[in-house]
CSV table of C-alpha atoms in Angstrom, one decimal:
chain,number,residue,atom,x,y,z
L,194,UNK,CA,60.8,-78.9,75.4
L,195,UNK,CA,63.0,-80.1,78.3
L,196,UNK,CA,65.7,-78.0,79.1
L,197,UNK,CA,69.1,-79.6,79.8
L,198,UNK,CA,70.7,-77.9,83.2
L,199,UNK,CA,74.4,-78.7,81.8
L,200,UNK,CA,74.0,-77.4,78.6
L,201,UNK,CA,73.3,-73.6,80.7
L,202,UNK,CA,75.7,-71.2,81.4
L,203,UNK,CA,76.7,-70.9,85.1
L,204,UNK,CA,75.7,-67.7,85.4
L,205,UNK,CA,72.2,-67.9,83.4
L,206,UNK,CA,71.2,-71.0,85.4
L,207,UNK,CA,71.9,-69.1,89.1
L,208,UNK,CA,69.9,-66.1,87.6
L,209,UNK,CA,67.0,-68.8,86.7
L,210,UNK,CA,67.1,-70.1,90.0
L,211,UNK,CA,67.2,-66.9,91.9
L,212,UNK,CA,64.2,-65.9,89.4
L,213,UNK,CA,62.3,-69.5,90.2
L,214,UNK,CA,62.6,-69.0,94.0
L,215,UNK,CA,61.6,-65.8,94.5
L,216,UNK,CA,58.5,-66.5,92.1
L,217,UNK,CA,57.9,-69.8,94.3
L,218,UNK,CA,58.3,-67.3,97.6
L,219,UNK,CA,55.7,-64.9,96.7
L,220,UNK,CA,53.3,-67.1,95.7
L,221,UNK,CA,53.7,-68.9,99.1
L,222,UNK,CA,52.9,-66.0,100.7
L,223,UNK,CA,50.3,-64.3,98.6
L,224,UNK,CA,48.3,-67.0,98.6
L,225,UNK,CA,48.5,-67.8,102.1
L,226,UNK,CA,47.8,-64.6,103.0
L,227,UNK,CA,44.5,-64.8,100.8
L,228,UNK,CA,43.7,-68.0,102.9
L,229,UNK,CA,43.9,-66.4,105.7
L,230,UNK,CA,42.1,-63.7,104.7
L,231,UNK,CA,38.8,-65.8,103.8
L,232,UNK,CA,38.9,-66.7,107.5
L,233,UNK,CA,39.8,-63.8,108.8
L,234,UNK,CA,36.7,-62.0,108.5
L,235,UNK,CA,34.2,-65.2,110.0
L,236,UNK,CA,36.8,-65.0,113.4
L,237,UNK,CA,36.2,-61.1,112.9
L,238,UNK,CA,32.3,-61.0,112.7
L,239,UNK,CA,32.5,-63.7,116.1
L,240,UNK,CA,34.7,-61.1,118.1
L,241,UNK,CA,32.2,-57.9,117.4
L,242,UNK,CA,29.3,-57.5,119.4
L,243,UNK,CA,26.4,-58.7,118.0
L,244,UNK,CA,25.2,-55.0,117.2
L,245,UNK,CA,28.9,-54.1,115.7
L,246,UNK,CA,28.6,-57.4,113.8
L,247,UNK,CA,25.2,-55.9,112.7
L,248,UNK,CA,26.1,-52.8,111.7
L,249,UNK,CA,28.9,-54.5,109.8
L,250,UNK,CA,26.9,-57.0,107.5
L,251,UNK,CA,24.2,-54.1,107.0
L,252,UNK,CA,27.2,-51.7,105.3
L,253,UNK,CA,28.4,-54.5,103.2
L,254,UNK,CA,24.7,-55.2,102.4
L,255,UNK,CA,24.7,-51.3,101.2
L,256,UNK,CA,21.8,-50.8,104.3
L,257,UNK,CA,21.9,-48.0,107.0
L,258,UNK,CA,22.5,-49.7,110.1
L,259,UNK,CA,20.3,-48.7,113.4
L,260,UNK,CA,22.2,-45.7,115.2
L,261,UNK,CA,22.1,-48.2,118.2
L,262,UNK,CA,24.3,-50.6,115.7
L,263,UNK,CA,26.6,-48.2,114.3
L,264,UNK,CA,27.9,-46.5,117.2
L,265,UNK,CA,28.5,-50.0,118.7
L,266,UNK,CA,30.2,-50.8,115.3
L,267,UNK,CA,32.4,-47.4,115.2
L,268,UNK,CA,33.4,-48.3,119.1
L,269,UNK,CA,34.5,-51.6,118.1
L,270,UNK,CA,36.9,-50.6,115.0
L,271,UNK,CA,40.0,-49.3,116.7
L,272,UNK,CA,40.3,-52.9,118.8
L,273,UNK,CA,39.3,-54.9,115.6
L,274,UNK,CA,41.4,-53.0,113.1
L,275,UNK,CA,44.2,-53.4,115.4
L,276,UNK,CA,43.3,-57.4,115.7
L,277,UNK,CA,43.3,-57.4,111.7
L,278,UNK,CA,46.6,-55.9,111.2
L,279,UNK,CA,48.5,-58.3,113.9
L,280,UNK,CA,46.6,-61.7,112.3
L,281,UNK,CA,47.9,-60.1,109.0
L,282,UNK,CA,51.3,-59.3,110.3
L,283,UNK,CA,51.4,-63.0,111.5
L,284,UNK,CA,49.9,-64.5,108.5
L,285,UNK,CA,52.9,-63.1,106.3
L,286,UNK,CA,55.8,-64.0,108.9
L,287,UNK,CA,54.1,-67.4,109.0
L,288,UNK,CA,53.9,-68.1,105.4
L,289,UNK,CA,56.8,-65.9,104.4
L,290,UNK,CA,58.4,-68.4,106.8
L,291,UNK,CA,57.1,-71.5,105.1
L,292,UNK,CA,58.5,-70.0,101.6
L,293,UNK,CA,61.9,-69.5,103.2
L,294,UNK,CA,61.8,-73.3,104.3
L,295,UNK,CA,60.3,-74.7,101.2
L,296,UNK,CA,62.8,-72.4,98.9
L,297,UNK,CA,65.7,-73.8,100.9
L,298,UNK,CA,65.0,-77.5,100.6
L,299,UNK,CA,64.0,-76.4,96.8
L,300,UNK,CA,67.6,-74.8,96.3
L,301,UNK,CA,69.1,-77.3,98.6
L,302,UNK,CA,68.0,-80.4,96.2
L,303,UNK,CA,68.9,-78.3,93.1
L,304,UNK,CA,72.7,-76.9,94.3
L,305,UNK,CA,73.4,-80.8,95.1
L,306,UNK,CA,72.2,-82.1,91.5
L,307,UNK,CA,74.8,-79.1,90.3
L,308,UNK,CA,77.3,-79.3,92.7
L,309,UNK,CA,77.0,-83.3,92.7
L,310,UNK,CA,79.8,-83.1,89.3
L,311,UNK,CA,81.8,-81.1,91.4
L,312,UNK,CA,81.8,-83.5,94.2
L,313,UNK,CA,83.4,-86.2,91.3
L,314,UNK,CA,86.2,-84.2,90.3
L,315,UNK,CA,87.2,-83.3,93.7
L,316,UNK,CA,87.5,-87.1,94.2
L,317,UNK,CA,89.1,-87.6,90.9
L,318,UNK,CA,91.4,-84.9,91.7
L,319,UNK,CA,92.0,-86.5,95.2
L,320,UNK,CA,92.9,-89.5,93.5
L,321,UNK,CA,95.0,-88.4,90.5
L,322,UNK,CA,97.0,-86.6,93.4
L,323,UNK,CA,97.5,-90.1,95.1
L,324,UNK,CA,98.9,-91.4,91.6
L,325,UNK,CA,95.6,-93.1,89.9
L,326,UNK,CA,96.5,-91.5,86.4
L,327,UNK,CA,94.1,-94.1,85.3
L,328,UNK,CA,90.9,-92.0,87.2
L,329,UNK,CA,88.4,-90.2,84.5
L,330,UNK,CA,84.7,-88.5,85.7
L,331,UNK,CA,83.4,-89.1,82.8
L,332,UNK,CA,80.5,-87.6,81.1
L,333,UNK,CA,77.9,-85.9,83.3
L,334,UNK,CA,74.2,-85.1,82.5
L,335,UNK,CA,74.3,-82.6,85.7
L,336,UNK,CA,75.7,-79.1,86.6
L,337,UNK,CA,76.5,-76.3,84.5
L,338,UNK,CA,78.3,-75.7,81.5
L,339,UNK,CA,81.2,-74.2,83.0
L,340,UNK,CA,81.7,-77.2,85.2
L,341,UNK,CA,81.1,-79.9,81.9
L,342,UNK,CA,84.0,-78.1,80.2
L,343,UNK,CA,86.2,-78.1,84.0
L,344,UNK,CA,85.3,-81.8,83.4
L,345,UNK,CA,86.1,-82.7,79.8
L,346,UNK,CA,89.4,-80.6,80.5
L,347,UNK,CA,90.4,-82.7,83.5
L,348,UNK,CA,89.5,-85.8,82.0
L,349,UNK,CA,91.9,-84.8,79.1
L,350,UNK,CA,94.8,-83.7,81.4
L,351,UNK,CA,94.6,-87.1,83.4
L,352,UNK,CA,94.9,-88.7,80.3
L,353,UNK,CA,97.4,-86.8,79.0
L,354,UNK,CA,99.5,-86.9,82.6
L,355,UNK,CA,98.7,-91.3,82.3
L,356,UNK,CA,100.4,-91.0,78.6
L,357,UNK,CA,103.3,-88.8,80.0
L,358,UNK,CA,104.2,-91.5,82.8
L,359,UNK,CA,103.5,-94.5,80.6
L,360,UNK,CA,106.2,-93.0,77.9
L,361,UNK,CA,108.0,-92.1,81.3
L,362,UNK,CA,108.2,-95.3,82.0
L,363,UNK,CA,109.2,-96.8,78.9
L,364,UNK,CA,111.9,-94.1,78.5
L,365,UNK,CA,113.4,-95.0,81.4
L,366,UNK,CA,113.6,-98.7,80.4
L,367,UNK,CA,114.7,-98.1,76.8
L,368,UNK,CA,117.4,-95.7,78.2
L,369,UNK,CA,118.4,-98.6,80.6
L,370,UNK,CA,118.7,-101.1,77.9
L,371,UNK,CA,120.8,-98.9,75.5
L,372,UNK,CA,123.2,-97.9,78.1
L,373,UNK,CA,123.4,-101.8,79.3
L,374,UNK,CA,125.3,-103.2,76.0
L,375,UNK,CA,128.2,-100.1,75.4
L,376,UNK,CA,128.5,-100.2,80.0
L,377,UNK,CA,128.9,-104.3,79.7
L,378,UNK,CA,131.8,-103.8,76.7
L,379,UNK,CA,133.8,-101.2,78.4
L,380,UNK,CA,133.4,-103.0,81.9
L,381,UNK,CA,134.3,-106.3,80.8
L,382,UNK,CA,137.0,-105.1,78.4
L,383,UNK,CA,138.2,-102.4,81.1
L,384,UNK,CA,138.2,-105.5,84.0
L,385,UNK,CA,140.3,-108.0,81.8
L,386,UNK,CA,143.0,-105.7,81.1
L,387,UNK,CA,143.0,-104.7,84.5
L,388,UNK,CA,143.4,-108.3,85.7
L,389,UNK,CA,145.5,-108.9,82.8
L,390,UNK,CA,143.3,-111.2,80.8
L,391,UNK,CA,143.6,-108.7,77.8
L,392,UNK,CA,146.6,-107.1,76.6
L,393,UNK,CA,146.7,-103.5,76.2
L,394,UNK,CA,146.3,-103.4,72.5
L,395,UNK,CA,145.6,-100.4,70.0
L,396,UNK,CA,143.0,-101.6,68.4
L,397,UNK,CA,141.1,-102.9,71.3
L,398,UNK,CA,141.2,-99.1,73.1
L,399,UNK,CA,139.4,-97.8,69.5
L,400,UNK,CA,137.1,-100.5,69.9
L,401,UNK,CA,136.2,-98.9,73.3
L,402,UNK,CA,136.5,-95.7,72.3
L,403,UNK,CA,134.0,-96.4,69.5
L,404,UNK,CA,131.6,-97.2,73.0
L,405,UNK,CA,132.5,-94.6,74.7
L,406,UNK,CA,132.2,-91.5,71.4
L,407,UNK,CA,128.1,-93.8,71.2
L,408,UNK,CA,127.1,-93.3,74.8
L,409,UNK,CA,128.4,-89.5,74.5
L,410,UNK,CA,126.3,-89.3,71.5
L,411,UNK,CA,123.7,-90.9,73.0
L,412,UNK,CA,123.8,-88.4,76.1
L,413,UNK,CA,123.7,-85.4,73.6
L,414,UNK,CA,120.4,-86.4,72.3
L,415,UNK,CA,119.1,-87.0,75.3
L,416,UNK,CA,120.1,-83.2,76.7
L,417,UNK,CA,118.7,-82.4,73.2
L,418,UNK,CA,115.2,-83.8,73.8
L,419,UNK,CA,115.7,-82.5,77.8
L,420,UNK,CA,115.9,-79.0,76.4
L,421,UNK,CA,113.1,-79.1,74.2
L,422,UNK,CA,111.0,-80.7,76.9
L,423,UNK,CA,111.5,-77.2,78.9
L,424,UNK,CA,111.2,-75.0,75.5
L,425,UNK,CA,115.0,-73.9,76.2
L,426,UNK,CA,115.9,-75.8,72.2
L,427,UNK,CA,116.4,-72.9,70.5
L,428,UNK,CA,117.1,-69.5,72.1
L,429,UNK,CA,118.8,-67.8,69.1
L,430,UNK,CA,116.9,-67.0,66.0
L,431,UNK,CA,117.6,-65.2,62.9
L,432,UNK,CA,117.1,-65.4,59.3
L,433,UNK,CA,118.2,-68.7,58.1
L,434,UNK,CA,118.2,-69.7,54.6
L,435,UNK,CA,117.5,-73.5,54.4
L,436,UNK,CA,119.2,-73.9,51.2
L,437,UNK,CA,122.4,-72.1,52.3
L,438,UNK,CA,122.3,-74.3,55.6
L,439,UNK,CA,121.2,-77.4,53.5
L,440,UNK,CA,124.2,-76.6,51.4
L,441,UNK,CA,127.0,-76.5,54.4
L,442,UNK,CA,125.7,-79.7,55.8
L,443,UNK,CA,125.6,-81.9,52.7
L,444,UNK,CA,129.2,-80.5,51.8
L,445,UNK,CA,130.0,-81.6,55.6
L,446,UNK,CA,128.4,-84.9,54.9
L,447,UNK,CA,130.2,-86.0,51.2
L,448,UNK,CA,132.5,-88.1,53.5
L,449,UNK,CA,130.1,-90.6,55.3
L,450,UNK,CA,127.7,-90.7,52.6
L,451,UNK,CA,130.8,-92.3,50.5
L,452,UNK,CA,131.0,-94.3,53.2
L,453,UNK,CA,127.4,-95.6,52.8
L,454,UNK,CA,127.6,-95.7,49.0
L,455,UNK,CA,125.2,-93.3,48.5
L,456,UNK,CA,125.3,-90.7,45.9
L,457,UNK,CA,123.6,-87.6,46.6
L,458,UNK,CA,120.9,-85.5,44.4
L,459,UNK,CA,119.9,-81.8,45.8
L,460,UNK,CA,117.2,-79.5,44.7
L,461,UNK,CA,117.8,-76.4,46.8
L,462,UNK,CA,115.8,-73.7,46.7
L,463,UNK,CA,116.4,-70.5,48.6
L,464,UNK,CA,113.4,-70.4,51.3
L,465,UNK,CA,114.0,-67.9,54.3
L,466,UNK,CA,112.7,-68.9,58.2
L,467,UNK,CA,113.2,-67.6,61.3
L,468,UNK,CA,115.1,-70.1,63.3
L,469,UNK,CA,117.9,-71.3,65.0
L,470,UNK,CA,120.3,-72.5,62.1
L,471,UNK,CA,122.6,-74.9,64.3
L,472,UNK,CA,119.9,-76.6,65.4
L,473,UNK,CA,118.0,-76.6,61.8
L,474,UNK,CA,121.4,-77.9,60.8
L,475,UNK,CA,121.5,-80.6,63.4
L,476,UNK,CA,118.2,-81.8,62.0
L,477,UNK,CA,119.2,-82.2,58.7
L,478,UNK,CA,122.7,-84.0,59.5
L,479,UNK,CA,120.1,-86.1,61.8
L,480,UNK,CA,117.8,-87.2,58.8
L,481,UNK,CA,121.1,-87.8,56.3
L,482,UNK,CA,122.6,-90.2,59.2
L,483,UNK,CA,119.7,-91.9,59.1
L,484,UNK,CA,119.6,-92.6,55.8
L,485,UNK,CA,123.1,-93.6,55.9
L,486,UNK,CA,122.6,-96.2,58.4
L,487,UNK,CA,118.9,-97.0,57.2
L,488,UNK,CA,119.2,-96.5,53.9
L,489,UNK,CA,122.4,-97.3,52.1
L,490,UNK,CA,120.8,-100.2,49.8
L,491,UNK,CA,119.2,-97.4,48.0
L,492,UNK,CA,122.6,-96.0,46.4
L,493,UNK,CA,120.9,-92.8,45.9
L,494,UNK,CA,119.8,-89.4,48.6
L,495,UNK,CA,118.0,-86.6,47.7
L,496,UNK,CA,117.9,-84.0,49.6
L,497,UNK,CA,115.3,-80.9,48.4
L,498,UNK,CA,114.5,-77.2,50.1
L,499,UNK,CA,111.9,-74.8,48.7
L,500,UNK,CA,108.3,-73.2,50.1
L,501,UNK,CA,105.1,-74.5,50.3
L,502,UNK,CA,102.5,-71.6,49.5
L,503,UNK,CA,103.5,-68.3,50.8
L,504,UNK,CA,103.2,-69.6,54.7
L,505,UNK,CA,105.4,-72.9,54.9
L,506,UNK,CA,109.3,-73.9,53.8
L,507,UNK,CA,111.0,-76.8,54.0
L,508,UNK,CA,113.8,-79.5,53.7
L,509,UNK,CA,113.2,-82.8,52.5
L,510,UNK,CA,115.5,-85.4,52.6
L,511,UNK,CA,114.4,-88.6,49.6
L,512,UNK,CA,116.1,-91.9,49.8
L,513,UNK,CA,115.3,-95.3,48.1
L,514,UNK,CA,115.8,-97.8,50.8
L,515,UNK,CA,113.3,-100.3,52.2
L,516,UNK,CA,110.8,-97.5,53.4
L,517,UNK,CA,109.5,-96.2,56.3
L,518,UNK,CA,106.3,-98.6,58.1
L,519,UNK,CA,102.9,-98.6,56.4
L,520,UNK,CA,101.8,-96.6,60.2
L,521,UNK,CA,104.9,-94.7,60.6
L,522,UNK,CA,102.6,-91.4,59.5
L,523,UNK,CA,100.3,-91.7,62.7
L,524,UNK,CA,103.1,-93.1,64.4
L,525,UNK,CA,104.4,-91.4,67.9
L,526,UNK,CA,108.2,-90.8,67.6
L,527,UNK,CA,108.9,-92.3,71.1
L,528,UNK,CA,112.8,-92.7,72.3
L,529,UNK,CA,114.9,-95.0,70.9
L,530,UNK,CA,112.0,-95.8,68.1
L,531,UNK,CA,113.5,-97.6,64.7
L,532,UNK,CA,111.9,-98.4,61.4
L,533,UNK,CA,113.0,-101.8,62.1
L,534,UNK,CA,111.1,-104.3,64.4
L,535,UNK,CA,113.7,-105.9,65.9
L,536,UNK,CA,115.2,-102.3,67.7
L,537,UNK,CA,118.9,-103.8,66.2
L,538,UNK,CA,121.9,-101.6,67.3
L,539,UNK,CA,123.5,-103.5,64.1
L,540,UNK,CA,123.2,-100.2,62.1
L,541,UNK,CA,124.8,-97.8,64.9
L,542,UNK,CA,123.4,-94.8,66.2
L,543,UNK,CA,121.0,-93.8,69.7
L,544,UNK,CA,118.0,-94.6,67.9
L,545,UNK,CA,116.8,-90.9,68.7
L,546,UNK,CA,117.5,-89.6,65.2
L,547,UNK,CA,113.9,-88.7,64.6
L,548,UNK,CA,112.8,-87.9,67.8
L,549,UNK,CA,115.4,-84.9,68.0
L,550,UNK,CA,114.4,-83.9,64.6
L,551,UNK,CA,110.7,-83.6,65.9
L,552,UNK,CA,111.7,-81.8,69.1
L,553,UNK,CA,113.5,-79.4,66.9
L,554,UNK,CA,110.7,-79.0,64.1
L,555,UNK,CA,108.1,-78.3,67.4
L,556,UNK,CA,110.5,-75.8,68.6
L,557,UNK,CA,110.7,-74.2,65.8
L,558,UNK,CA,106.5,-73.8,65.4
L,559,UNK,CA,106.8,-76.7,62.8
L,560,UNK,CA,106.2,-80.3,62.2
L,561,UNK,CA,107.8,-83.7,60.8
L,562,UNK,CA,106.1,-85.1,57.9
L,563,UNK,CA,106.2,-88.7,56.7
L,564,UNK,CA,106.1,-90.4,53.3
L,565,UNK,CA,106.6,-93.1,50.9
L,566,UNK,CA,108.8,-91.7,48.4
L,567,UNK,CA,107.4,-93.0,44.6
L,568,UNK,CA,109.1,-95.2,43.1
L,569,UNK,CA,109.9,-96.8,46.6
L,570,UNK,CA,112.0,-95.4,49.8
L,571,UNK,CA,111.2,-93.0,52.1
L,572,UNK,CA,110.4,-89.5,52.3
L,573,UNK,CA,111.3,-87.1,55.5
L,574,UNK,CA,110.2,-83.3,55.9
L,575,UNK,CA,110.4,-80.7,58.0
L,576,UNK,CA,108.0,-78.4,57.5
L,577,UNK,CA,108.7,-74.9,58.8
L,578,UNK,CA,106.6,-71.7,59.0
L,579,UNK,CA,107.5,-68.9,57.5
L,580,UNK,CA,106.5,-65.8,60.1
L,581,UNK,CA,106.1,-62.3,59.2
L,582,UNK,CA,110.4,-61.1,59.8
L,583,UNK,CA,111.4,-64.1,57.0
L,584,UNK,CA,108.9,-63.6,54.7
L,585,UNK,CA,109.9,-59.3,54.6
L,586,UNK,CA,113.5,-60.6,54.2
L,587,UNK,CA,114.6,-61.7,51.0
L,588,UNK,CA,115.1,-65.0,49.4
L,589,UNK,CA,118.6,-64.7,48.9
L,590,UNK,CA,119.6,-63.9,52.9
């Protein structure tokens, strides 16, 4: 079975080739050292005098050599033994030697075949540094497992880092286009009366004021979304009952809603979260503007609070206007995102309704859910989590 190097642990795969080399080294030298050996004793043998050399096949023969041979033979062995041990000596340097060599080229060619991954990111990282967001390494058959998952996480952060400045970008355009149209007004308005073209008139300063109160609004959302960018949204928590706050807001709201001819249903039922209740209040006032402005062929907003299972609460907000889009569910609440294709300002508002509500459902641990109500309209939620300080409080808090 072939065994995949990347699919090894770092460690494990060091320890294998530490284990692989030093197998591969003594086995250079032992059998090396045999070689030699099988020579050694014909070189021997040719050094002796021909009685020692007698005397020396006769004992390994199991014969008594001639007294002649074997005191030749015994003279000899001091100056032979100490030939033997400095060809042995020099044997094992020489092949020990050759093992050293052969083990580095070995654990030369494998470090590069693990290291070569390395080599890609470092370039990737090089140029991700110089601003190609676009660089990935891609999937590698080499290198260790540590250094696959090093890999699969950069190539996810360089994506990630390429989304961030695309929706940079785009934010930065759509926030240039929705300040162009209320800046043109109250320049060209602000220029004529200056020059006298326009008169001073009442009306014509609420007109501008009307500008002026949508780019402050349209500043607050954007410090909104800046906050929750740096996790600094919501820095007081407490028990918050969404009912009681749902309450408060839709009494707050009776006024515009007339406005929109939109009569208004609740369902409120005491759920307890830990959370910041001006910004869970924002939220909600968010998701019944929207519905004003969105909405208001419907004649009708419901607005519901309750628990889901023992580990979720939330606030729903129900109208019966056109709907939301068929992909709206997978959809990524960018800046100044609409229902409506055409991005109209017709309606009002900054057109970062839903993106605040978002930022403050992810500040708070929770999410924004999307649905078609039955029956037609749409169907908003914030779903909440209920942590262990609500749920020990009770409902009625």
């Amino acid at each position: 079975m072939k065994i995949r190097l990347s699919r090894m642990p770092l460690s494990v795969l060091t320890a294998m080739l530490q284990a692989v080399l030093l197998v591969v080294s003594v086995c250079i030298v032992y059998f090396g050292v045999m070689w030699m050996e099988a020579d050694l004793e014909d070189r021997m043998l040719k050094m002796m005098s021909r009685g020692a050399a007698q005397a020396y096949t006769d004992i390994n023969a199991g014969r008594m050599p001639t007294e002649e041979n074997l005191r030749a033979f015994v003279t000899s062995v001091p100056a032979i033994e100490e030939w033997g041990n400095n060809e042995i000596d020099l044997s094992i340097i020489t092949f020990g030697a050759i093992a050293a060599a052969t083990c580095s080229l070995i654990g030369y060619w494998l470090a590069r075949k693990i290291s070569r991954p390395l080599e890609l990111l470092a370039q990737a990282t090089e140029d991700l540094r110089a601003g190609d967001f676009a660089v990935r390494v891609g999937s590698v058959r080499k290198g260790a497992k540590e250094v696959a998952t090093l890999i699969k996480t950069f190539d996810e952060l360089a994506a990630e880092l390429e989304s961030m400045e695309s929706r940079l970008r785009f934010n930065t355009m759509a926030v240039a286009h929705e300040l162009r149209t209320p800046l043109t007004i109250l320049q060209g308005n602000l220029q004529g009366m200056a020059d006298g073209v326009f008169p001073l008139e009442q009306e014509r300063v609420r007109q501008l004021l009307v500008q002026v109160e949508g780019l402050s609004a349209l500043v607050e959302d954007l410090r909104t979304l800046s906050l929750a960018a740096g996790q600094k949204l919501v820095t007081q928590r407490g028990a918050v009952d969404l009912a009681a706050e749902a309450t408060q807001v839709l009494g707050a709201s009776r006024t515009i809603l007339a406005s929109a001819g939109l009569s208004l249903e609740v369902a409120l039922v005491p759920a307890v979260v830990t959370g910041d209740s001006q910004r869970l209040r924002q939220a909600l006032l968010a998701l019944v503007e929207n519905a004003c402005r969105y909405a208001a062929s419907g004649g009708v907003l419901r607005c519901e609070t309750g628990g889901r299972g023992a580990d979720e609460a939330f606030i729903r907000v129900l109208d019966r206007g056109p709907g939301l889009p068929d992909d709206v569910s997978t959809h990524s609440i960018d800046l100044f995102w609409r229902g409506d294709a055409s991005r109209s300002r017709a309606t009002g508002g900054t057109g970062l309704g839903l993106s605040v509500v978002q930022a403050i459902a992810k500040a708070h641990g929770g999410r924004l859910e999307f649905g078609a109500r039955p029956g037609g309209g749409a169907m908003i939620t914030i779903m909440l989590p209920r942590d262990s300080l609500a749920g020990a409080l009770p409902a009625s808090a």
